[in-house]
Amino acid sequence: MPDLYIDGSWRGALDERTREIRCPADGSRVGVVDEAGGKDTVEAIAAARRAFDEGPWPTTAAADRGDLLLRVADLLVRDKDALARAESLDTGKRLVESEYDIDDIANCFRYFGRQATAETGRVVETGTPSVDSRVVYEPVGVCALITPWNYPLLQTAWKVAPALAAGNTFVLKPSELTPHTAIHLMRLLEEAGVPPGVANLVLGAGPEAGAPLADHPDVDLVSFTGGLATGRALMAAAAGTVKKVALELGGKNPNIVFADADFETAVDMALTAVFLHSGQVCSAGARLLVEDGLHDRFVDEIVRRASRIRLGGPFDERAQTGPLISAAHRAKVEAYVARGLAEGAVLRCGGERPTGPGLDDGFYYPPTVLDECSGDMSVVREESFGPVLTVERFSGEAEAVRLANDTIYGLAGAVFSTDEAKAQRVAARLRIGTVWINDYHPYVPQAEWGGFKQSGSGRELGPSGLAEYRETKHIWRNTDPSPQGWFG
Ligand code: NAD
């Protein structure tokens, strides 16, 4: 069955190219999918344009759009097992994590299904009785939705659900490394009754299948989640046609632990913060900032527990985390560690490819702790996106804030302290989009997600997540017109 979904039909690539997908956990073949080129993407854009300009979707009642999203949520729950399995095979992540993700994804569709009718406009008081003035929200138009490989279907859901709720049409381009759950989602959208041309899927490499999405005049909005360098390039390409651009980029997220933190909780959360999904999480707490007095005891315990984390494939029930996505990505992580050591960091654990049964054919890299780091090291400044924790010391509140904010990124981070007032003060001064206090990683679809500084230029989830996909229009109606212009 062909894998590109364009104008309500499934088809292969115009030049018949395909790509083989292999599981990062053991190199086994997951499948072969159609690989779009630029011409396929241009066709998908044309279909989305027609569906927006002529089709029923943008003017379908918001309640009906919302109902459709609720049906998709039910279908996601129905197909949870197959979706979770496909996600794990593409990414190598543990099945239990994928199952958790599918629940989140269904919740996201439910949230935006309900949000579709939450706010549809407002009346504006003009002071003139003969004027009826309203502000209404309308869809932006054709949306290009470009997503990464780390949480493939979750990142896709965060874009597809609000885009549809607001009445847009779209072309989705997921990461070329992890296409299978996007294909499945399109089948569910079709089953739920999304009209032809509203939802389009192209698979393939960024520079080929993705590039037209950023500069094509028929695309109105680009919503991108991925790396900083790609985000910068897309923003520049989109400038030619002044598209709306929503970027969710990387992070180098500080996890600040004060000496008065609850020790067991802070250790436990610091491990989760950085080693979940082997560090391939945009909000990973990869920079540990520990207050001087606590440093030695805290880092010793982190190292003791990090060294025991069990690696394994998606279906190994004893595994605690999985492989990296690709050989190239592992090489990048290794290079960051090597550079950090050359710059003076002290290796406390990890740092060498693991070997042994079940590990030799996958792209595994162990939880790694680099101690005695400083803010000028590349491994501290740049996103390695792997299981690498850098440790810096600080003394007092002001230095914690200064070190934490000394980065071009501003996505997320945490503060651990039993002093409630201090934790709140520090949280208020962090230049980041999400701050957790005495916790790490939880999120809810009702809240906002997005970055300060170079972590992004948009918001996802929450009411602002929907607002990204809406234009705001003011309609002024003179209910008692008469000739009274300036030149009468
Ligand atoms: P990436 O930038 O390499 O690729 C992301 C997507 O962009 C892929 O679909 C890719 O094919 C596409 N792409 C690449 N070049 C393109 C081009 N010229 N035109 C159009 N599309 C193009 O990122 P990645 O390696 O897939 O993902 C990891 C990155 O994503 C990390 O930096 C991580 O922090 C970030 N991320 C951010 C968030 C967030 O919410 N802020 C969430 C998840 C991941």
Short mmCIF file of C-alpha atoms and ligand atoms in Angstrom, two decimals:
data_model
loop_
_atom_site.label_atom_id
_atom_site.label_comp_id
_atom_site.label_asym_id
_atom_site.label_seq_id
_atom_site.Cartn_x
_atom_site.Cartn_y
_atom_site.Cartn_z
CA MET A 1 0.00 0.00 0.00
CA PRO A 2 1.48 3.39 -0.97
CA ASP A 3 2.36 5.82 1.83
CA LEU A 4 1.95 9.38 0.56
CA TYR A 5 -1.51 10.82 1.20
CA ILE A 6 -2.34 13.64 -1.18
CA ASP A 7 -5.78 15.06 -2.01
CA GLY A 8 -7.56 12.16 -0.33
CA SER A 9 -5.64 9.43 -2.21
CA TRP A 10 -2.78 7.14 -1.26
CA ARG A 11 0.04 7.08 -3.78
CA GLY A 12 3.74 6.52 -4.23
CA ALA A 13 6.39 9.12 -5.04
CA LEU A 14 6.39 10.58 -8.56
CA ASP A 15 9.92 9.30 -9.13
CA GLU A 16 9.09 5.99 -7.36
CA ARG A 17 11.79 6.38 -4.73
CA THR A 18 11.50 4.53 -1.44
CA ARG A 19 13.36 4.48 1.90
CA GLU A 20 14.09 1.53 4.15
CA ILE A 21 13.41 2.07 7.85
CA ARG A 22 15.47 0.10 10.36
CA CYS A 23 14.97 -0.17 14.11
CA PRO A 24 17.73 1.71 15.99
CA ALA A 25 17.66 -0.92 18.74
CA ASP A 26 18.93 -3.81 16.63
CA GLY A 27 19.10 -2.75 12.99
CA SER A 28 16.17 -5.00 12.03
CA ARG A 29 14.12 -3.96 9.02
CA VAL A 30 10.88 -2.21 10.03
CA GLY A 31 9.59 -1.49 6.54
CA VAL A 32 10.02 0.34 3.27
CA VAL A 33 8.11 3.57 2.69
CA ASP A 34 7.62 5.90 -0.25
CA GLU A 35 10.04 8.82 -0.31
CA ALA A 36 8.62 12.06 -1.66
CA GLY A 37 10.63 14.61 -3.58
CA GLY A 38 9.92 18.30 -4.02
CA LYS A 39 7.39 17.72 -6.82
CA ASP A 40 5.25 15.48 -4.60
CA THR A 41 5.28 18.16 -1.93
CA VAL A 42 4.24 20.84 -4.41
CA GLU A 43 1.27 18.63 -5.40
CA ALA A 44 0.35 18.22 -1.75
CA ILE A 45 0.49 22.00 -1.26
CA ALA A 46 -1.79 22.47 -4.28
CA ALA A 47 -4.29 19.99 -2.86
CA ALA A 48 -4.25 21.71 0.53
CA ARG A 49 -4.68 25.10 -1.19
CA ARG A 50 -7.71 23.90 -3.18
CA ALA A 51 -9.26 22.29 -0.10
CA PHE A 52 -8.82 25.54 1.79
CA ASP A 53 -10.01 27.91 -0.94
CA GLU A 54 -12.91 25.80 -2.24
CA GLY A 55 -13.60 23.11 0.28
CA PRO A 56 -16.05 22.87 3.10
CA TRP A 57 -13.54 22.47 5.94
CA PRO A 58 -12.67 26.10 6.80
CA THR A 59 -16.35 27.01 7.06
CA THR A 60 -17.49 23.77 8.70
CA ALA A 61 -19.10 24.57 12.05
CA ALA A 62 -16.52 24.63 14.82
CA ALA A 63 -18.60 22.11 16.77
CA ASP A 64 -18.43 19.64 13.87
CA ARG A 65 -14.68 20.09 13.57
CA GLY A 66 -14.41 19.48 17.29
CA ASP A 67 -16.53 16.32 17.05
CA LEU A 68 -14.25 14.98 14.34
CA LEU A 69 -11.22 15.44 16.58
CA LEU A 70 -12.99 13.61 19.39
CA ARG A 71 -13.63 10.71 16.99
CA VAL A 72 -9.92 10.68 16.11
CA ALA A 73 -9.12 10.49 19.84
CA ASP A 74 -11.33 7.39 20.13
CA LEU A 75 -9.68 5.79 17.09
CA LEU A 76 -6.23 6.45 18.59
CA VAL A 77 -7.31 4.62 21.74
CA ARG A 78 -8.71 1.75 19.65
CA ASP A 79 -5.39 1.39 17.77
CA LYS A 80 -3.15 2.11 20.75
CA ASP A 81 -1.29 -1.21 20.67
CA ALA A 82 -0.43 -1.05 16.97
CA LEU A 83 0.55 2.62 17.19
CA ALA A 84 2.77 2.11 20.24
CA ARG A 85 4.49 -0.85 18.60
CA ALA A 86 5.11 1.11 15.39
CA GLU A 87 6.47 4.08 17.34
CA SER A 88 8.85 1.86 19.28
CA LEU A 89 10.11 0.09 16.16
CA ASP A 90 10.85 3.39 14.39
CA THR A 91 12.46 5.13 17.38
CA GLY A 92 13.84 2.19 19.41
CA LYS A 93 12.18 3.58 22.54
CA ARG A 94 10.70 1.31 25.17
CA LEU A 95 7.19 0.07 24.42
CA VAL A 96 5.92 1.33 27.75
CA GLU A 97 7.03 4.88 26.85
CA SER A 98 5.30 4.67 23.48
CA GLU A 99 2.11 3.45 25.15
CA TYR A 100 2.28 6.42 27.48
CA ASP A 101 2.75 8.71 24.47
CA ILE A 102 -0.32 7.35 22.67
CA ASP A 103 -2.47 8.17 25.71
CA ASP A 104 -1.05 11.72 25.65
CA ILE A 105 -1.76 11.96 21.93
CA ALA A 106 -5.41 10.92 22.35
CA ASN A 107 -5.69 13.51 25.16
CA CYS A 108 -4.28 16.16 22.87
CA PHE A 109 -6.93 15.45 20.22
CA ARG A 110 -9.59 15.49 22.95
CA TYR A 111 -8.34 18.80 24.32
CA PHE A 112 -8.37 20.55 20.94
CA GLY A 113 -11.66 18.84 20.03
CA ARG A 114 -13.23 20.62 22.99
CA GLN A 115 -11.22 23.81 22.47
CA ALA A 116 -12.58 24.19 18.91
CA THR A 117 -15.72 25.82 20.29
CA ALA A 118 -14.22 27.37 23.42
CA GLU A 119 -13.76 30.85 22.01
CA THR A 120 -15.02 31.80 18.56
CA GLY A 121 -15.09 35.59 18.74
CA ARG A 122 -16.28 38.62 20.72
CA VAL A 123 -18.39 41.73 20.36
CA VAL A 124 -16.53 45.04 20.55
CA GLU A 125 -18.17 48.11 22.09
CA THR A 126 -17.67 51.08 19.69
CA GLY A 127 -19.80 53.72 21.42
CA THR A 128 -21.83 54.14 18.21
CA PRO A 129 -25.30 52.56 18.41
CA SER A 130 -25.56 52.15 14.63
CA VAL A 131 -22.42 50.00 14.47
CA ASP A 132 -22.23 46.30 15.10
CA SER A 133 -18.56 45.41 15.62
CA ARG A 134 -17.19 41.92 16.11
CA VAL A 135 -13.83 40.24 16.32
CA VAL A 136 -13.87 36.76 14.80
CA TYR A 137 -11.23 34.05 14.46
CA GLU A 138 -10.55 32.43 11.14
CA PRO A 139 -8.14 29.71 10.02
CA VAL A 140 -4.74 30.85 8.76
CA GLY A 141 -4.93 28.76 5.56
CA VAL A 142 -2.50 26.10 4.33
CA CYS A 143 -0.21 24.97 7.14
CA ALA A 144 3.10 23.19 6.69
CA LEU A 145 3.67 20.93 9.68
CA ILE A 146 7.24 19.64 10.03
CA THR A 147 8.12 17.31 12.90
CA PRO A 148 11.16 15.54 14.45
CA TRP A 149 11.91 11.92 15.30
CA ASN A 150 12.13 11.94 19.09
CA TYR A 151 8.39 11.98 19.85
CA PRO A 152 7.12 11.46 16.30
CA LEU A 153 3.37 11.13 16.79
CA LEU A 154 3.17 13.35 19.86
CA GLN A 155 4.84 16.28 18.10
CA THR A 156 2.60 15.63 15.10
CA ALA A 157 -0.53 15.63 17.27
CA TRP A 158 0.45 18.96 18.87
CA LYS A 159 0.26 20.49 15.38
CA VAL A 160 -2.39 18.47 13.51
CA ALA A 161 -5.05 18.73 16.24
CA PRO A 162 -5.04 22.56 16.65
CA ALA A 163 -4.58 23.11 12.89
CA LEU A 164 -7.73 21.07 12.18
CA ALA A 165 -9.64 22.52 15.14
CA ALA A 166 -9.12 26.02 13.72
CA GLY A 167 -10.27 24.98 10.21
CA ASN A 168 -6.97 24.89 8.35
CA THR A 169 -5.74 22.47 5.74
CA PHE A 170 -2.23 21.09 6.03
CA VAL A 171 0.73 19.23 4.59
CA LEU A 172 2.51 17.14 7.19
CA LYS A 173 6.15 16.15 6.79
CA PRO A 174 7.35 13.96 9.64
CA SER A 175 10.99 13.03 10.17
CA GLU A 176 12.24 10.73 7.44
CA LEU A 177 13.55 8.42 10.19
CA THR A 178 10.18 7.76 11.86
CA PRO A 179 7.31 7.79 9.33
CA HIS A 180 5.09 4.90 10.38
CA THR A 181 2.81 6.45 13.01
CA ALA A 182 2.19 9.48 10.78
CA ILE A 183 0.94 7.11 8.06
CA HIS A 184 -1.32 5.42 10.60
CA LEU A 185 -2.66 8.79 11.82
CA MET A 186 -3.61 9.79 8.28
CA ARG A 187 -5.60 6.57 7.94
CA LEU A 188 -7.43 7.45 11.15
CA LEU A 189 -8.16 11.00 9.91
CA GLU A 190 -9.55 9.48 6.71
CA GLU A 191 -11.68 7.05 8.72
CA ALA A 192 -12.95 9.87 10.95
CA GLY A 193 -14.16 11.74 7.85
CA VAL A 194 -11.61 14.47 7.13
CA PRO A 195 -12.50 15.72 3.60
CA PRO A 196 -10.05 15.11 0.71
CA GLY A 197 -7.20 17.62 0.48
CA VAL A 198 -7.56 18.85 4.07
CA ALA A 199 -4.88 16.52 5.46
CA ASN A 200 -1.89 15.65 3.27
CA LEU A 201 1.19 13.59 4.10
CA VAL A 202 4.58 13.66 2.40
CA LEU A 203 7.44 11.50 3.64
CA GLY A 204 11.07 12.15 2.92
CA ALA A 205 14.24 14.08 3.63
CA GLY A 206 14.09 17.70 4.80
CA PRO A 207 16.06 19.40 2.02
CA GLU A 208 13.96 17.64 -0.67
CA ALA A 209 10.45 16.80 0.55
CA GLY A 210 10.48 19.52 3.22
CA ALA A 211 12.10 22.53 1.57
CA PRO A 212 9.16 23.63 -0.66
CA LEU A 213 7.01 23.93 2.45
CA ALA A 214 9.06 26.88 3.67
CA ASP A 215 9.15 29.03 0.55
CA HIS A 216 6.11 28.07 -1.53
CA PRO A 217 3.73 31.04 -1.95
CA ASP A 218 0.65 28.88 -1.37
CA VAL A 219 1.71 27.97 2.17
CA ASP A 220 0.48 30.43 4.80
CA LEU A 221 2.07 29.07 7.96
CA VAL A 222 5.06 26.91 8.84
CA SER A 223 4.94 25.15 12.17
CA PHE A 224 8.25 23.42 12.82
CA THR A 225 9.63 21.37 15.68
CA GLY A 226 13.27 20.37 15.39
CA GLY A 227 16.82 21.61 15.67
CA LEU A 228 17.97 25.22 15.90
CA ALA A 229 19.95 25.23 12.64
CA THR A 230 16.96 23.89 10.66
CA GLY A 231 14.64 26.36 12.38
CA ARG A 232 16.85 29.29 11.44
CA ALA A 233 17.00 28.13 7.80
CA LEU A 234 13.22 27.66 7.62
CA MET A 235 12.57 31.09 9.12
CA ALA A 236 14.84 32.67 6.52
CA ALA A 237 13.21 30.71 3.67
CA ALA A 238 9.73 31.67 4.89
CA ALA A 239 10.62 35.37 4.98
CA GLY A 240 10.31 35.69 1.19
CA THR A 241 6.55 35.21 1.38
CA VAL A 242 6.13 36.55 4.93
CA LYS A 243 4.63 33.32 6.25
CA LYS A 244 3.61 32.96 9.82
CA VAL A 245 6.33 30.88 11.44
CA ALA A 246 5.98 28.94 14.68
CA LEU A 247 9.22 27.33 15.82
CA GLU A 248 9.77 24.82 18.64
CA LEU A 249 13.52 24.34 18.77
CA GLY A 250 16.13 22.91 21.05
CA GLY A 251 17.05 23.45 24.67
CA LYS A 252 20.01 23.25 27.01
CA ASN A 253 17.94 23.07 30.08
CA PRO A 254 19.21 23.91 33.57
CA ASN A 255 18.25 21.72 36.50
CA ILE A 256 19.08 23.74 39.62
CA VAL A 257 19.51 21.83 42.88
CA PHE A 258 19.93 23.85 46.08
CA ALA A 259 21.63 22.37 49.13
CA ASP A 260 18.30 22.39 50.98
CA ALA A 261 16.54 20.24 48.34
CA ASP A 262 14.90 16.98 49.34
CA PHE A 263 17.86 14.74 48.50
CA GLU A 264 16.13 11.56 47.32
CA THR A 265 13.58 13.45 45.20
CA ALA A 266 16.17 15.69 43.61
CA VAL A 267 18.46 12.76 42.72
CA ASP A 268 15.60 10.74 41.32
CA MET A 269 14.29 13.64 39.23
CA ALA A 270 17.74 14.66 38.02
CA LEU A 271 18.16 11.15 36.57
CA THR A 272 14.73 11.26 34.92
CA ALA A 273 15.38 14.79 33.69
CA VAL A 274 18.39 13.83 31.60
CA PHE A 275 18.27 10.08 30.93
CA LEU A 276 14.61 9.62 29.93
CA HIS A 277 14.56 8.41 26.30
CA SER A 278 18.38 8.49 26.48
CA GLY A 279 18.36 12.27 26.63
CA GLN A 280 16.60 12.66 23.28
CA VAL A 281 14.07 15.05 24.77
CA CYS A 282 13.97 18.77 23.95
CA SER A 283 13.33 19.62 27.60
CA ALA A 284 15.99 17.23 28.97
CA GLY A 285 17.66 18.55 32.10
CA ALA A 286 21.13 18.07 30.65
CA ARG A 287 22.78 20.85 32.71
CA LEU A 288 22.86 20.02 36.39
CA LEU A 289 23.66 23.04 38.57
CA VAL A 290 24.37 21.91 42.13
CA GLU A 291 24.96 24.15 45.12
CA ASP A 292 28.49 23.85 46.48
CA GLY A 293 27.74 22.27 49.84
CA LEU A 294 25.72 19.46 48.28
CA HIS A 295 27.87 18.84 45.21
CA ASP A 296 30.01 15.84 46.23
CA ARG A 297 27.32 13.78 47.91
CA PHE A 298 24.77 14.56 45.17
CA VAL A 299 27.03 13.77 42.23
CA ASP A 300 28.30 10.56 43.87
CA GLU A 301 24.72 9.34 44.17
CA ILE A 302 23.82 10.37 40.61
CA VAL A 303 26.87 8.49 39.32
CA ARG A 304 26.08 5.41 41.41
CA ARG A 305 22.54 5.22 40.08
CA ALA A 306 23.32 6.30 36.48
CA SER A 307 25.89 3.49 36.18
CA ARG A 308 23.18 0.95 36.96
CA ILE A 309 20.65 2.12 34.33
CA ARG A 310 19.86 -0.84 32.13
CA LEU A 311 19.86 -0.33 28.36
CA GLY A 312 17.77 -2.41 26.01
CA GLY A 313 15.39 -2.58 23.09
CA PRO A 314 11.70 -1.68 22.97
CA PHE A 315 10.43 -5.07 24.08
CA ASP A 316 13.02 -5.81 26.78
CA GLU A 317 10.87 -5.38 29.88
CA ARG A 318 13.89 -4.95 32.14
CA ALA A 319 15.37 -2.12 30.04
CA GLN A 320 15.15 1.35 31.57
CA THR A 321 16.09 3.28 28.46
CA GLY A 322 16.83 2.58 24.80
CA PRO A 323 19.22 3.40 21.97
CA LEU A 324 19.96 6.64 20.17
CA ILE A 325 18.12 7.18 16.89
CA SER A 326 20.99 6.60 14.45
CA ALA A 327 24.70 5.92 14.02
CA ALA A 328 25.20 9.55 12.99
CA HIS A 329 23.47 10.84 16.09
CA ARG A 330 25.54 8.59 18.35
CA ALA A 331 28.71 9.85 16.68
CA LYS A 332 27.57 13.42 17.38
CA VAL A 333 27.00 12.65 21.07
CA GLU A 334 30.41 10.95 21.30
CA ALA A 335 32.06 13.99 19.74
CA TYR A 336 30.47 16.29 22.36
CA VAL A 337 31.75 14.08 25.17
CA ALA A 338 35.25 13.97 23.66
CA ARG A 339 35.28 17.76 23.30
CA GLY A 340 34.05 18.20 26.87
CA LEU A 341 36.88 16.01 28.18
CA ALA A 342 39.41 17.90 26.08
CA GLU A 343 38.07 21.14 27.56
CA GLY A 344 38.60 19.92 31.11
CA ALA A 345 35.44 18.05 32.17
CA VAL A 346 35.91 15.00 34.43
CA LEU A 347 34.28 11.76 33.28
CA ARG A 348 32.48 10.17 36.24
CA CYS A 349 30.59 7.39 34.42
CA GLY A 350 29.64 6.23 30.92
CA GLY A 351 31.48 7.67 27.96
CA GLU A 352 32.03 4.37 26.13
CA ARG A 353 29.77 2.38 23.85
CA PRO A 354 28.29 -0.55 25.73
CA THR A 355 28.75 -4.06 24.38
CA GLY A 356 27.04 -7.34 25.09
CA PRO A 357 24.03 -9.40 24.13
CA GLY A 358 21.31 -7.28 22.59
CA LEU A 359 23.43 -4.14 22.46
CA ASP A 360 25.98 -4.73 19.73
CA ASP A 361 23.63 -4.15 16.78
CA GLY A 362 21.91 -1.03 18.17
CA PHE A 363 23.01 2.58 18.52
CA TYR A 364 23.39 2.46 22.30
CA TYR A 365 25.26 4.98 24.40
CA PRO A 366 25.38 4.79 28.20
CA PRO A 367 24.25 7.38 30.73
CA THR A 368 27.28 9.63 31.02
CA VAL A 369 28.16 12.14 33.73
CA LEU A 370 30.71 14.90 33.15
CA ASP A 371 31.68 16.66 36.36
CA GLU A 372 33.51 19.93 37.01
CA CYS A 373 32.08 21.57 33.90
CA SER A 374 31.94 25.27 33.19
CA GLY A 375 29.66 27.41 31.09
CA ASP A 376 32.20 28.00 28.34
CA MET A 377 32.46 24.32 27.32
CA SER A 378 30.72 23.32 24.10
CA VAL A 379 29.16 20.29 25.83
CA VAL A 380 27.48 22.73 28.26
CA ARG A 381 26.50 25.35 25.69
CA GLU A 382 25.23 23.17 22.84
CA GLU A 383 22.54 20.54 22.69
CA SER A 384 24.10 17.05 22.48
CA PHE A 385 20.61 15.50 22.59
CA GLY A 386 22.01 12.36 24.20
CA PRO A 387 22.33 10.81 27.68
CA VAL A 388 25.02 13.24 28.78
CA LEU A 389 24.76 15.16 32.04
CA THR A 390 27.12 18.07 32.66
CA VAL A 391 27.60 19.22 36.26
CA GLU A 392 28.40 22.80 37.28
CA ARG A 393 28.70 24.15 40.82
CA PHE A 394 27.14 27.33 42.11
CA SER A 395 27.03 29.26 45.33
CA GLY A 396 23.77 31.00 46.22
CA GLU A 397 20.66 32.10 44.42
CA ALA A 398 22.12 34.88 42.27
CA GLU A 399 24.83 32.66 40.79
CA ALA A 400 22.33 29.87 40.10
CA VAL A 401 20.16 32.26 38.09
CA ARG A 402 23.14 33.76 36.27
CA LEU A 403 24.52 30.36 35.20
CA ALA A 404 21.09 29.00 34.27
CA ASN A 405 20.33 31.97 32.04
CA ASP A 406 23.76 32.01 30.40
CA THR A 407 22.59 30.20 27.26
CA ILE A 408 21.08 31.06 23.91
CA TYR A 409 18.26 28.61 24.67
CA GLY A 410 15.21 29.12 26.88
CA LEU A 411 12.97 26.09 26.68
CA ALA A 412 12.57 24.52 30.13
CA GLY A 413 14.25 23.72 33.44
CA ALA A 414 13.72 23.04 37.11
CA VAL A 415 14.46 24.25 40.62
CA PHE A 416 14.78 21.90 43.58
CA SER A 417 14.55 23.43 47.04
CA THR A 418 12.51 23.03 50.21
CA ASP A 419 12.50 26.81 50.57
CA GLU A 420 9.26 27.64 48.76
CA ALA A 421 9.89 31.38 48.54
CA LYS A 422 13.40 30.89 47.15
CA ALA A 423 12.17 28.39 44.55
CA GLN A 424 9.49 30.84 43.43
CA ARG A 425 11.98 33.72 43.24
CA VAL A 426 14.37 31.69 41.10
CA ALA A 427 11.53 30.41 38.88
CA ALA A 428 10.46 33.99 38.25
CA ARG A 429 13.94 34.97 37.09
CA LEU A 430 14.61 32.05 34.74
CA ARG A 431 14.29 33.05 31.08
CA ILE A 432 12.59 29.80 30.05
CA GLY A 433 9.16 28.76 28.82
CA THR A 434 8.48 26.04 31.40
CA VAL A 435 9.82 25.88 34.97
CA TRP A 436 9.21 22.88 37.15
CA ILE A 437 9.61 23.28 40.92
CA ASN A 438 10.55 20.06 42.73
CA ASP A 439 9.56 18.05 39.66
CA TYR A 440 10.75 17.43 36.11
CA HIS A 441 9.08 16.80 32.72
CA PRO A 442 5.32 16.69 33.42
CA TYR A 443 3.09 18.69 31.11
CA VAL A 444 -0.63 18.95 30.44
CA PRO A 445 -2.30 19.89 27.14
CA GLN A 446 -4.19 22.69 28.91
CA ALA A 447 -0.94 24.53 29.64
CA GLU A 448 1.29 26.33 27.18
CA TRP A 449 4.47 24.89 25.69
CA GLY A 450 7.16 26.94 23.98
CA GLY A 451 10.55 28.50 24.34
CA PHE A 452 12.11 31.85 25.17
CA LYS A 453 15.15 33.15 23.26
CA GLN A 454 16.41 30.79 20.53
CA SER A 455 14.31 27.85 21.73
CA GLY A 456 11.48 29.03 19.56
CA SER A 457 9.02 31.57 18.29
CA GLY A 458 5.66 30.03 18.95
CA ARG A 459 3.43 28.33 21.46
CA GLU A 460 1.94 24.87 21.39
CA LEU A 461 -0.85 23.38 23.52
CA GLY A 462 -3.22 25.45 25.65
CA PRO A 463 -5.36 28.27 24.21
CA SER A 464 -2.28 29.93 22.68
CA GLY A 465 -1.55 26.68 20.83
CA LEU A 466 -4.87 27.09 19.05
CA ALA A 467 -4.28 30.82 18.56
CA GLU A 468 -1.18 30.01 16.46
CA TYR A 469 -3.49 28.55 13.81
CA ARG A 470 -5.98 31.42 13.76
CA GLU A 471 -6.14 34.81 12.14
CA THR A 472 -8.02 37.50 14.00
CA LYS A 473 -10.44 39.57 11.93
CA HIS A 474 -12.41 42.64 12.95
CA ILE A 475 -15.80 43.01 11.23
CA TRP A 476 -17.34 46.50 11.50
CA ARG A 477 -20.94 46.69 10.27
CA ASN A 478 -22.68 50.02 9.85
CA THR A 479 -26.33 49.16 10.53
CA ASP A 480 -27.58 52.60 9.46
CA PRO A 481 -25.53 53.55 6.39
CA SER A 482 -25.89 56.99 4.80
CA PRO A 483 -23.59 59.17 2.65
CA GLN A 484 -21.36 61.00 5.12
CA GLY A 485 -17.81 60.67 3.76
CA TRP A 486 -15.12 63.35 3.75
CA PHE A 487 -15.68 64.55 0.21
CA GLY A 488 -19.47 64.80 -0.03
P1 NAD B 1 15.90 18.40 12.52
O1 NAD B 1 15.91 19.88 12.58
O2 NAD B 1 17.07 17.71 11.95
O3 NAD B 1 14.65 17.87 11.68
C1 NAD B 1 13.32 18.18 12.05
C2 NAD B 1 12.43 18.06 10.83
O4 NAD B 1 12.81 19.05 9.88
C3 NAD B 1 12.53 16.73 10.10
O5 NAD B 1 11.27 16.37 9.62
C4 NAD B 1 13.46 17.06 8.95
O6 NAD B 1 13.31 16.20 7.84
C5 NAD B 1 12.98 18.45 8.62
N1 NAD B 1 13.92 19.27 7.83
C6 NAD B 1 15.26 19.27 7.87
N2 NAD B 1 15.76 20.17 6.98
C7 NAD B 1 14.70 20.75 6.39
C8 NAD B 1 14.55 21.75 5.37
N3 NAD B 1 15.59 22.33 4.79
N4 NAD B 1 13.30 22.10 5.00
C9 NAD B 1 12.22 21.54 5.58
N5 NAD B 1 12.30 20.58 6.52
C10 NAD B 1 13.52 20.19 6.92
O7 NAD B 1 15.61 17.92 14.02
P2 NAD B 1 15.60 16.42 14.57
O8 NAD B 1 17.01 15.95 14.67
O9 NAD B 1 14.60 15.62 13.80
O10 NAD B 1 14.99 16.64 16.04
C11 NAD B 1 15.75 16.93 17.16
C12 NAD B 1 15.62 18.39 17.53
O11 NAD B 1 14.24 18.71 17.76
C13 NAD B 1 16.32 18.75 18.81
O12 NAD B 1 17.03 19.95 18.63
C14 NAD B 1 15.18 18.95 19.81
O13 NAD B 1 15.50 19.81 20.87
C15 NAD B 1 14.12 19.50 18.94
N6 NAD B 1 12.80 19.33 19.55
C16 NAD B 1 12.18 20.43 20.10
C17 NAD B 1 10.96 20.29 20.73
C18 NAD B 1 10.25 21.47 21.36
O14 NAD B 1 9.11 21.33 21.77
N7 NAD B 1 10.88 22.63 21.46
C19 NAD B 1 10.34 19.03 20.79
C20 NAD B 1 11.00 17.94 20.22
C21 NAD B 1 12.23 18.11 19.59
#
